[in-house]
Amino acid sequence: MSILVIAEHDNASIKPATLNTVAAAAKIGGDIHVLVVGAGANAAAQAAAQIAGVSKVLLADAAQLGDGLAENVAEQVLKQAAGYSHIVFPATAAGKNVAPRVAAKLDVAQISEIISVESADTFQRPIYAGNAIATVQSSDAVKVITVRATAFDAVAATGGSAAVENVDAVGDSGKSRFVGREVATSDRPELTAAKAVVSGGRGLGSAENFKILDPLADKLGAAVGASRAAVDAGYAPNDWQVGQTGKIVAPQLYVAVGISGAIQHLAGMKDSKVIVAINKDAEAPIFGVADYGLVGDLFQEVPALVNAL
Amino acid sequence: MKVLVPVKRVVDYNVKVRVKSDQTGVDIANVKMSMNPFDEIAVEEATRLKEKGVVTEVVAVSCGVTQCQETLRTAMAIGADRAILVESAVELQPLAVAKLLKALADKEQPSLIVLGKQAIDDDANQTGQALAALLGWPQATFASKVEIADGVATVTREVDGGLETVALTLPAVVTTDLRLNEPRYVTLPNIMKAKKKPLETVKPEDLGVDVAPRLKTLKVTEPPARQAGIKVADVAALVDKLKNEAKVV
């Protein structure tokens, strides 16, 4: 049995979600190959070859593969698909974009955001915003899967010594064109990979007030997140959103400030190791999942907490 | 040009679902059902394109049980011109829905198909991408802005780390993210008008599609419950707990 893992990378390096995805592949069991699709991505392929447990790296390198257009990437994956029993993607924006396209072309049912591997054909995945866990079995010849990164401990990024093999790139589909990218700049850790996350909700009241979280995040070395309400109100950029329809995080410490705790938000953070809630409403649902709750005015409690740390 | 908008009838997002005690699924009997929130955004976007004069006809489609007619009436109250129900009592998984929609697209020949990015019940996030693949059309998922001119859809997408813009040659498939628009409230006069709009019903067999589920659900269970936490009196107590009990700072 051979497993093809599609790498998440920025051409120069491998993104952490790839390591969690390889961990899930290792649980399925079998020969693990990694496919790097990119432009000028030799460095990423070399990094992939170092990942523990990977036996081969396939590199498809061409200008038309550089911007991750779903049409081209899916074609490339399909070109490489023969002989693999499992094709596994990280459940990131890029992975979710491409995986169903590959599955449909193979005429198989894709399995989304698995959180555990029961056997080579049986997996667990959350449904209804994480309010229920479904155990599903696939009878398809090829299993196309996306992996929820926070549910699997990352494998070591070093220690492997796989060979890198260049494969022929597919041509440009001509149906779509990359126009541009607007990257939100941040010198904080990446939200999904951070050890600690400080999140703000509608209780913050304005984008200006959101800055009250910065000193706390600095003290904790934390990433800053936001609830959907805060994002919708324009207090925070949308790629900060933690929840069912945003990012799924599971840090060591999650501090929810001014967040009521709607189910859509809880779906994104309830697997955090320790949850702290600061809210003035003692009845807020967030206190139902918080390990430590502090009832009070966040504009006093947050600065006090920064001073006390 | 014509736009096809697939909509799904799901458990209302405010309802906290319960897992059935026999672990066969979640209990959706007597639970409030609504249009999937991302699909409302899709219908709204199609309607706005029509109001701008870019689009001439908006066709809403739903696949599932007879009651999906209500969801289609809602879509028509927002602004869809007519509706098609693919009626089936079988559990329809994303691949089956994508095949049904492909068959309808072959028949209706739309220039654009706008879907929600995911349904809030199965949380699959697959149908739009699978449909684009089956049709051989380009796709733009997680759209937060759509502009159409000269046979090209320019779409801004929400991706990890920011935004990305792609240009698609029509026909194309777009899936909506939350920030694409704010769906309008349906007014009573529009609900009345929607009752008079045409709603056609077809069966999967008519479309020649095999809808048998591919994934077998062995069981559905409650997620592991978190241990009940405590409330602390003040910041000093909180810091003490984090340092000495949880040891996370």
Coordinates of C-alpha atoms in Angstrom, one line a residue:
Chain A
M1 CA 0.0 0.0 0.0
S2 CA 1.4 3.4 -1.0
I3 CA 0.2 6.8 0.2
L4 CA 0.7 10.1 -1.7
V5 CA 0.8 13.2 0.6
I6 CA 0.4 16.5 -1.2
A7 CA 2.7 19.0 0.4
E8 CA 1.7 22.5 1.6
H9 CA 4.6 24.7 0.9
D10 CA 5.7 28.2 -0.2
N11 CA 8.3 26.9 -2.7
A12 CA 11.1 27.7 -0.3
S13 CA 10.0 25.6 2.7
I14 CA 7.4 23.1 3.9
K15 CA 4.5 24.4 5.9
P16 CA 3.9 22.8 9.3
A17 CA 0.5 21.3 8.2
T18 CA 2.4 19.0 5.9
L19 CA 4.0 17.4 8.9
N20 CA 0.7 16.7 10.6
T21 CA -0.6 15.2 7.3
V22 CA 2.4 12.9 7.1
A23 CA 1.6 11.8 10.7
A24 CA -1.9 10.9 9.6
A25 CA -0.5 9.0 6.6
A26 CA 1.8 7.1 9.0
K27 CA -1.2 6.0 11.0
I28 CA -2.8 4.6 7.8
G29 CA 0.4 2.6 7.3
G30 CA 2.4 2.1 4.1
D31 CA 5.0 3.6 1.9
I32 CA 4.7 7.4 2.2
H33 CA 5.5 9.6 -0.9
V34 CA 5.3 13.4 -0.9
L35 CA 4.3 15.4 -4.0
V36 CA 5.6 18.9 -4.2
V37 CA 3.8 20.9 -6.9
G38 CA 5.3 24.4 -7.4
A39 CA 7.6 26.7 -9.3
G40 CA 11.2 27.0 -8.2
A41 CA 10.3 24.6 -5.4
N42 CA 13.5 22.6 -5.2
A43 CA 14.2 23.9 -1.7
A44 CA 10.7 22.8 -0.6
A45 CA 11.3 19.3 -2.1
Q46 CA 14.7 19.0 -0.4
A47 CA 12.9 20.0 2.9
A48 CA 10.2 17.4 2.2
A49 CA 12.9 14.7 1.7
Q50 CA 14.1 15.4 5.3
I51 CA 10.7 14.6 6.9
A52 CA 10.8 11.5 9.0
G53 CA 9.0 8.5 7.5
V54 CA 8.9 9.8 3.9
S55 CA 10.4 7.4 1.4
K56 CA 10.2 9.4 -1.8
V57 CA 9.6 12.9 -2.9
L58 CA 8.1 13.8 -6.3
L59 CA 8.7 17.3 -7.5
A60 CA 6.6 18.8 -10.3
D61 CA 8.2 22.1 -11.0
A62 CA 7.0 24.6 -13.7
A63 CA 5.9 28.2 -13.9
Q64 CA 2.2 27.3 -14.4
L65 CA 2.2 25.4 -11.1
G66 CA 3.6 28.3 -9.1
D67 CA 0.4 30.0 -7.9
G68 CA -1.5 26.9 -6.8
L69 CA -4.3 27.2 -9.3
A70 CA -6.7 24.3 -8.5
E71 CA -7.2 23.3 -12.2
N72 CA -3.4 22.8 -12.7
V73 CA -2.6 21.3 -9.3
A74 CA -5.4 18.8 -9.5
E75 CA -4.3 17.7 -13.0
Q76 CA -0.8 17.2 -11.6
V77 CA -2.0 15.1 -8.7
L78 CA -4.1 13.0 -11.1
K79 CA -1.1 12.5 -13.3
Q80 CA 0.8 11.1 -10.3
A81 CA -2.2 9.2 -8.8
A82 CA -1.8 5.8 -10.3
G83 CA -0.7 3.1 -7.9
Y84 CA -1.6 4.9 -4.7
S85 CA -4.2 3.6 -2.4
H86 CA -4.5 6.9 -0.5
I87 CA -4.1 10.5 -1.6
V88 CA -3.9 12.8 1.4
F89 CA -4.0 16.6 1.6
P90 CA -3.8 18.9 4.6
A91 CA -7.2 20.5 5.3
T92 CA -5.9 24.0 4.6
A93 CA -7.5 26.5 2.2
A94 CA -5.2 25.0 -0.6
G95 CA -5.9 21.4 0.3
K96 CA -9.6 21.9 0.5
N97 CA -9.6 23.7 -2.8
V98 CA -7.9 20.8 -4.8
A99 CA -8.8 17.5 -3.0
P100 CA -12.5 17.3 -4.1
R101 CA -11.5 18.1 -7.7
V102 CA -9.1 15.1 -7.6
A103 CA -11.7 12.8 -6.0
A104 CA -14.4 13.7 -8.5
K105 CA -12.1 13.0 -11.4
L106 CA -11.3 9.6 -9.9
D107 CA -15.0 9.1 -9.2
V108 CA -14.5 8.5 -5.5
A109 CA -16.0 10.1 -2.4
Q110 CA -13.6 12.5 -0.7
I111 CA -13.3 12.2 3.1
S112 CA -13.1 15.7 4.7
E113 CA -11.1 16.8 7.7
I114 CA -10.4 13.5 9.3
I115 CA -9.5 13.7 13.0
S116 CA -8.5 10.0 13.5
V117 CA -7.5 6.9 11.5
E118 CA -9.4 3.8 12.7
S119 CA -8.1 1.6 9.9
A120 CA -6.9 2.0 6.3
D121 CA -10.6 2.5 5.1
T122 CA -12.3 3.8 8.3
F123 CA -11.9 7.4 9.6
Q124 CA -13.5 9.7 12.1
R125 CA -14.5 13.2 11.2
P126 CA -16.5 16.0 12.9
I127 CA -19.9 17.0 11.6
Y128 CA -22.4 19.7 12.7
A129 CA -19.7 22.1 13.7
G130 CA -18.0 19.5 15.8
N131 CA -21.1 18.7 17.8
A132 CA -21.0 15.1 16.6
I133 CA -18.2 12.8 15.4
A134 CA -19.0 10.5 12.5
T135 CA -17.1 7.2 11.9
V136 CA -17.1 6.6 8.1
Q137 CA -16.0 3.7 6.0
S138 CA -15.0 4.1 2.4
S139 CA -15.3 1.3 -0.1
D140 CA -13.7 3.3 -2.9
A141 CA -10.5 1.9 -4.5
V142 CA -8.6 5.1 -3.8
K143 CA -9.2 7.1 -0.6
V144 CA -8.9 10.9 -1.1
I145 CA -8.6 12.5 2.3
T146 CA -8.1 15.9 3.9
V147 CA -6.5 15.9 7.3
R148 CA -7.3 18.3 10.2
A149 CA -3.8 19.2 11.2
T150 CA -4.6 19.9 14.9
A151 CA -5.8 16.4 15.4
F152 CA -2.4 14.8 14.6
D153 CA 1.0 15.4 16.3
A154 CA 3.5 16.6 13.7
V155 CA 6.2 14.1 12.6
A156 CA 9.8 15.3 12.9
A157 CA 10.8 17.7 10.1
T158 CA 14.3 16.1 10.0
G159 CA 15.8 12.6 10.1
G160 CA 14.5 11.4 6.8
S161 CA 16.6 10.9 3.7
A162 CA 14.2 10.4 0.8
A163 CA 15.2 10.7 -2.8
V164 CA 13.8 13.6 -4.8
E165 CA 12.5 12.6 -8.2
N166 CA 11.5 15.1 -10.8
V167 CA 8.3 14.4 -12.6
D168 CA 6.9 16.0 -15.8
A169 CA 4.7 19.0 -15.2
V170 CA 1.2 19.2 -16.7
G171 CA 0.5 22.1 -19.0
D172 CA -1.5 25.1 -18.1
S173 CA -5.3 24.5 -18.2
G174 CA -5.8 28.0 -19.7
K175 CA -9.1 28.3 -17.9
S176 CA -8.0 30.3 -14.9
R177 CA -5.3 32.8 -14.3
F178 CA -3.6 34.1 -11.1
V179 CA -4.1 37.8 -10.7
G180 CA -2.6 38.7 -7.4
R181 CA -2.2 38.1 -3.7
E182 CA -2.7 40.3 -0.7
V183 CA -0.8 38.8 2.3
A184 CA -1.8 39.9 5.8
T185 CA 1.6 40.8 7.4
S186 CA 2.2 39.7 10.9
D187 CA 5.3 39.0 13.0
R188 CA 3.4 36.8 15.4
P189 CA 3.3 33.0 15.1
E190 CA 0.9 31.5 12.6
L191 CA -2.5 31.0 14.1
T192 CA -2.9 27.3 13.4
A193 CA 0.7 26.4 14.6
A194 CA 0.9 28.7 17.7
K195 CA 1.4 27.3 21.2
A196 CA -0.8 30.0 22.6
V197 CA -3.7 31.9 21.1
V198 CA -5.3 35.1 22.4
S199 CA -8.7 35.7 20.7
G200 CA -11.0 38.7 20.9
G201 CA -14.7 38.9 20.2
R202 CA -17.4 41.5 19.8
G203 CA -16.9 42.5 23.4
L204 CA -13.8 44.4 22.3
G205 CA -16.0 47.0 20.7
S206 CA -13.7 48.3 18.0
A207 CA -10.7 47.6 15.9
E208 CA -8.8 50.2 18.0
N209 CA -9.7 48.3 21.2
F210 CA -8.5 45.1 19.7
K211 CA -4.9 46.4 20.3
I212 CA -5.5 45.8 24.0
L213 CA -4.7 42.1 23.2
D214 CA -1.3 42.8 21.7
P215 CA 0.7 43.2 25.0
L216 CA -0.9 40.0 26.3
A217 CA -0.1 38.1 23.0
D218 CA 3.5 39.4 23.2
K219 CA 3.9 38.3 26.8
L220 CA 2.6 34.8 26.0
G221 CA 4.3 34.5 22.5
A222 CA 0.8 34.0 21.2
A223 CA -1.0 34.4 17.9
V224 CA -4.0 36.7 17.9
G225 CA -7.4 35.2 16.8
A226 CA -10.9 36.5 16.6
S227 CA -14.5 35.3 16.7
R228 CA -16.7 35.5 13.6
A229 CA -18.6 38.4 15.2
A230 CA -15.4 40.4 15.6
V231 CA -14.4 39.7 12.0
D232 CA -17.9 40.5 10.7
A233 CA -17.9 43.8 12.6
G234 CA -14.5 44.7 11.0
Y235 CA -12.5 44.6 14.3
A236 CA -10.1 42.0 12.9
P237 CA -9.0 40.7 9.5
N238 CA -10.8 37.6 8.3
D239 CA -7.9 35.3 8.3
W240 CA -7.8 35.7 12.1
Q241 CA -11.2 34.0 12.4
V242 CA -11.3 30.9 14.6
G243 CA -14.3 28.7 14.1
Q244 CA -16.2 26.2 12.0
T245 CA -15.9 28.4 9.0
G246 CA -12.5 29.9 9.8
K247 CA -9.4 28.2 11.3
I248 CA -9.3 25.3 13.6
V249 CA -6.7 25.7 16.4
A250 CA -5.7 23.4 19.3
P251 CA -2.9 25.3 21.2
Q252 CA -1.6 24.6 24.7
L253 CA -3.3 27.8 25.9
Y254 CA -6.4 29.6 24.4
V255 CA -7.5 32.9 25.9
A256 CA -10.9 34.0 24.8
V257 CA -11.5 37.7 25.6
G258 CA -15.0 39.2 25.1
I259 CA -16.2 36.1 23.3
S260 CA -19.6 34.7 24.2
G261 CA -18.8 31.2 22.8
A262 CA -21.3 30.5 20.0
I263 CA -21.1 26.9 18.7
Q264 CA -19.5 28.1 15.4
H265 CA -16.6 29.5 17.5
L266 CA -16.3 26.6 19.9
A267 CA -16.0 24.2 16.8
G268 CA -12.7 25.9 16.1
M269 CA -11.0 25.9 19.5
K270 CA -12.5 23.4 21.9
D271 CA -9.6 20.9 21.5
S272 CA -7.2 23.5 23.1
K273 CA -5.4 22.0 26.1
V274 CA -6.3 24.9 28.5
I275 CA -9.0 27.4 27.8
V276 CA -9.2 30.7 29.7
A277 CA -12.3 32.9 29.3
I278 CA -12.5 36.6 30.3
N279 CA -16.0 37.9 29.9
K280 CA -18.3 40.2 31.9
D281 CA -21.3 38.0 31.4
A282 CA -21.1 35.2 33.9
E283 CA -23.8 33.3 31.9
A284 CA -21.8 33.3 28.6
P285 CA -21.6 29.8 27.1
I286 CA -17.8 30.1 26.8
F287 CA -17.6 29.4 30.6
G288 CA -19.1 26.0 29.8
V289 CA -15.8 24.9 28.1
A290 CA -13.3 27.2 29.9
D291 CA -10.9 25.6 32.4
Y292 CA -10.5 28.9 34.1
G293 CA -13.1 31.6 33.8
L294 CA -12.7 35.2 35.0
V295 CA -15.9 37.3 35.2
G296 CA -15.1 40.9 34.8
D297 CA -14.5 43.9 32.5
L298 CA -11.9 42.9 29.9
F299 CA -10.6 46.5 29.7
Q300 CA -9.4 46.2 33.3
E301 CA -8.7 42.5 33.5
V302 CA -6.5 42.2 30.4
P303 CA -4.0 44.9 31.3
A304 CA -4.0 43.6 34.9
L305 CA -3.2 40.1 33.5
V306 CA -0.3 41.5 31.4
N307 CA 1.1 43.1 34.5
A308 CA 0.7 40.0 36.6
L309 CA 2.4 37.7 34.1
Chain B
M1 CA -26.4 34.9 -19.0
K2 CA -27.9 32.3 -16.8
V3 CA -26.8 31.5 -13.2
L4 CA -27.5 28.2 -11.4
V5 CA -27.6 28.4 -7.6
P6 CA -27.7 25.1 -5.7
V7 CA -29.2 25.4 -2.2
K8 CA -29.3 22.9 0.7
R9 CA -31.9 22.5 3.4
V10 CA -30.0 22.0 6.7
V11 CA -30.7 22.1 10.4
D12 CA -30.9 25.8 11.4
Y13 CA -27.5 27.1 12.5
N14 CA -28.9 28.2 15.9
V15 CA -30.0 24.7 16.8
K16 CA -27.6 22.6 19.0
V17 CA -28.0 19.1 17.5
R18 CA -28.1 16.0 19.7
V19 CA -26.7 12.7 18.8
K20 CA -29.2 9.8 18.8
S21 CA -28.7 7.3 21.6
D22 CA -28.4 4.4 19.1
Q23 CA -25.5 6.2 17.4
T24 CA -27.1 6.1 13.9
G25 CA -27.0 9.9 13.4
V26 CA -28.1 13.2 14.9
D27 CA -31.7 13.7 15.8
I28 CA -33.3 16.0 13.2
A29 CA -36.9 15.1 13.8
N30 CA -38.9 18.2 14.8
V31 CA -35.9 20.4 14.5
K32 CA -36.0 23.8 12.8
M33 CA -34.6 23.6 9.2
S34 CA -33.4 26.5 7.1
M35 CA -31.4 27.3 4.1
N36 CA -27.7 26.7 4.6
P37 CA -26.2 30.2 5.4
F38 CA -23.5 30.0 2.7
D39 CA -26.2 29.2 0.1
E40 CA -28.2 32.3 1.1
I41 CA -25.1 34.3 0.3
A42 CA -24.9 32.5 -3.0
V43 CA -28.5 33.4 -3.9
E44 CA -28.0 37.0 -2.8
E45 CA -24.9 37.3 -5.0
A46 CA -26.7 35.9 -8.0
T47 CA -29.6 38.2 -7.4
R48 CA -27.2 41.2 -7.1
L49 CA -25.6 40.2 -10.4
K50 CA -29.1 40.2 -12.0
E51 CA -29.9 43.6 -10.5
K52 CA -26.6 44.9 -12.0
G53 CA -27.8 43.7 -15.4
V54 CA -24.9 41.1 -15.8
V55 CA -27.3 38.2 -15.4
T56 CA -30.6 37.5 -17.0
E57 CA -31.9 34.5 -15.2
V58 CA -31.3 32.9 -11.8
V59 CA -32.2 29.3 -11.3
A60 CA -32.2 27.8 -7.8
V61 CA -31.7 24.0 -7.4
S62 CA -32.0 21.8 -4.4
C63 CA -31.5 18.0 -4.1
G64 CA -33.2 16.0 -1.4
V65 CA -36.6 15.4 0.2
T66 CA -39.9 17.0 -0.8
Q67 CA -39.6 19.6 2.0
C68 CA -36.6 21.1 0.1
Q69 CA -39.4 23.0 -1.8
E70 CA -39.5 25.4 1.1
T71 CA -35.8 26.1 0.7
L72 CA -36.4 26.8 -3.0
R73 CA -39.3 29.1 -2.2
T74 CA -37.0 31.1 0.1
A75 CA -34.4 31.3 -2.7
M76 CA -37.2 32.6 -5.1
A77 CA -38.3 35.1 -2.4
I78 CA -34.7 36.4 -2.3
G79 CA -34.6 36.8 -6.1
A80 CA -34.3 33.5 -8.0
D81 CA -36.6 33.3 -11.1
R82 CA -37.4 29.7 -11.0
A83 CA -36.5 26.5 -9.2
I84 CA -35.7 22.8 -9.8
L85 CA -36.0 20.2 -7.1
V86 CA -34.2 16.9 -7.6
E87 CA -36.3 14.8 -5.4
S88 CA -34.7 11.8 -3.6
A89 CA -35.3 10.2 -0.2
V90 CA -31.8 8.7 -0.3
E91 CA -29.0 10.3 1.7
L92 CA -27.2 12.4 -0.9
Q93 CA -23.5 12.7 -0.4
P94 CA -21.4 15.5 -2.1
L95 CA -20.3 13.4 -5.0
A96 CA -23.9 12.4 -5.9
V97 CA -25.0 16.0 -5.6
A98 CA -22.2 17.1 -7.9
K99 CA -23.2 14.5 -10.5
L100 CA -26.9 15.6 -10.3
L101 CA -25.8 19.3 -10.7
K102 CA -23.6 18.4 -13.6
A103 CA -26.6 16.7 -15.3
L104 CA -28.7 19.8 -14.7
A105 CA -25.9 22.1 -15.9
D106 CA -25.6 20.1 -19.1
K107 CA -29.3 20.7 -19.6
E108 CA -29.6 24.3 -18.5
Q109 CA -26.3 25.5 -19.9
P110 CA -25.6 28.2 -17.3
S111 CA -22.6 30.5 -17.6
L112 CA -22.0 30.5 -13.9
I113 CA -22.8 28.2 -10.9
V114 CA -22.6 29.8 -7.5
L115 CA -22.6 27.5 -4.4
G116 CA -21.9 27.9 -0.7
K117 CA -18.4 26.9 0.4
Q118 CA -19.7 24.3 2.7
A119 CA -22.9 23.0 4.3
I120 CA -23.1 23.4 8.0
D121 CA -24.4 19.8 8.6
D122 CA -21.8 17.6 6.9
D123 CA -19.1 20.3 6.9
A124 CA -17.7 18.6 3.7
N125 CA -16.7 21.6 1.6
Q126 CA -16.6 19.5 -1.6
T127 CA -19.6 19.9 -3.9
G128 CA -18.5 23.0 -5.8
Q129 CA -15.0 21.7 -6.4
A130 CA -16.3 18.3 -7.5
L131 CA -18.9 19.9 -9.8
A132 CA -16.2 22.1 -11.4
A133 CA -14.1 19.0 -12.0
L134 CA -17.0 17.0 -13.5
L135 CA -17.8 19.8 -15.9
G136 CA -14.2 20.5 -16.6
W137 CA -14.8 24.2 -15.6
P138 CA -12.5 26.4 -13.6
Q139 CA -13.3 27.1 -10.0
A140 CA -12.9 29.9 -7.4
T141 CA -13.6 28.7 -3.9
F142 CA -14.1 30.8 -0.7
A143 CA -15.1 33.9 -2.7
S144 CA -15.3 37.3 -0.9
K145 CA -15.7 39.4 -4.1
V146 CA -17.0 38.6 -7.6
E147 CA -16.8 40.8 -10.7
I148 CA -17.9 39.7 -14.1
A149 CA -17.0 41.3 -17.4
D150 CA -16.3 40.2 -21.0
G151 CA -16.7 36.5 -20.3
V152 CA -14.3 36.5 -17.3
A153 CA -15.1 36.2 -13.6
T154 CA -12.5 38.0 -11.5
V155 CA -12.8 36.5 -8.0
T156 CA -11.1 37.5 -4.7
R157 CA -10.7 34.4 -2.5
E158 CA -10.1 34.1 1.2
V159 CA -7.0 31.9 1.7
D160 CA -4.8 31.1 4.7
G161 CA -2.7 34.2 5.3
G162 CA -4.8 36.7 3.3
L163 CA -6.6 37.2 0.0
E164 CA -5.9 35.9 -3.5
T165 CA -7.4 37.0 -6.8
V166 CA -8.0 34.7 -9.8
A167 CA -9.6 35.3 -13.2
L168 CA -11.7 32.5 -14.6
T169 CA -12.9 32.1 -18.2
L170 CA -16.7 31.5 -18.1
P171 CA -18.4 29.1 -17.7
A172 CA -17.1 28.7 -14.1
V173 CA -18.0 27.6 -10.6
V174 CA -17.7 29.9 -7.6
T175 CA -18.2 29.0 -4.0
T176 CA -19.1 31.7 -1.5
D177 CA -17.5 32.7 1.8
L178 CA -19.1 34.6 4.6
R179 CA -17.9 38.0 3.6
L180 CA -19.1 38.0 0.0
N181 CA -22.3 39.9 1.0
E182 CA -25.0 40.3 3.5
P183 CA -28.1 38.4 2.4
R184 CA -31.3 40.5 2.3
Y185 CA -34.3 39.8 4.5
V186 CA -37.2 38.3 2.5
T187 CA -40.2 40.5 2.6
L188 CA -43.8 39.3 2.8
P189 CA -44.7 40.5 -0.7
N190 CA -41.7 38.7 -2.1
I191 CA -42.7 35.5 -0.3
M192 CA -46.2 35.8 -1.9
K193 CA -44.6 36.4 -5.3
A194 CA -42.3 33.4 -4.8
K195 CA -45.3 31.1 -4.5
K196 CA -46.2 31.9 -8.1
K197 CA -42.8 31.3 -9.5
P198 CA -42.3 27.9 -11.4
L199 CA -40.9 25.0 -9.5
E200 CA -40.1 21.9 -11.5
T201 CA -39.4 18.5 -9.9
V202 CA -37.2 15.8 -11.4
K203 CA -35.8 12.5 -10.1
P204 CA -32.2 11.3 -10.1
E205 CA -33.2 8.5 -12.5
D206 CA -34.5 11.1 -15.0
L207 CA -31.0 12.6 -15.0
G208 CA -29.4 9.2 -15.3
V209 CA -27.4 9.6 -12.0
D210 CA -26.7 6.8 -9.5
V211 CA -26.9 8.5 -6.1
A212 CA -26.1 5.5 -3.9
P213 CA -23.9 6.7 -0.9
R214 CA -20.3 5.9 -1.3
L215 CA -19.2 6.5 2.3
K216 CA -20.9 4.3 4.9
T217 CA -21.5 6.0 8.3
L218 CA -20.7 3.3 10.8
K219 CA -21.7 5.4 13.8
V220 CA -22.2 8.9 15.1
T221 CA -21.0 9.7 18.6
E222 CA -20.9 12.7 21.0
P223 CA -17.6 14.5 20.9
P224 CA -15.5 14.0 24.1
A225 CA -16.8 16.3 26.8
R226 CA -14.5 18.8 28.4
Q227 CA -14.0 18.6 32.2
A228 CA -16.0 21.3 33.9
G229 CA -13.7 24.3 34.7
I230 CA -13.7 26.7 37.6
K231 CA -14.2 30.4 37.9
V232 CA -11.4 32.3 39.5
A233 CA -11.9 35.4 41.7
D234 CA -9.3 37.7 40.2
V235 CA -6.3 38.0 37.9
A236 CA -3.8 36.9 40.6
A237 CA -5.7 33.7 41.1
L238 CA -5.8 33.1 37.4
V239 CA -2.1 33.6 37.0
D240 CA -1.5 31.3 39.9
K241 CA -3.6 28.6 38.3
L242 CA -1.9 29.0 34.9
K243 CA 1.5 28.8 36.4
N244 CA 1.2 26.2 39.1
E245 CA -1.8 24.0 38.1
A246 CA -2.0 24.1 34.3
K247 CA 1.7 25.0 33.9
V248 CA 1.1 26.6 30.6
V249 CA 2.8 30.0 31.3

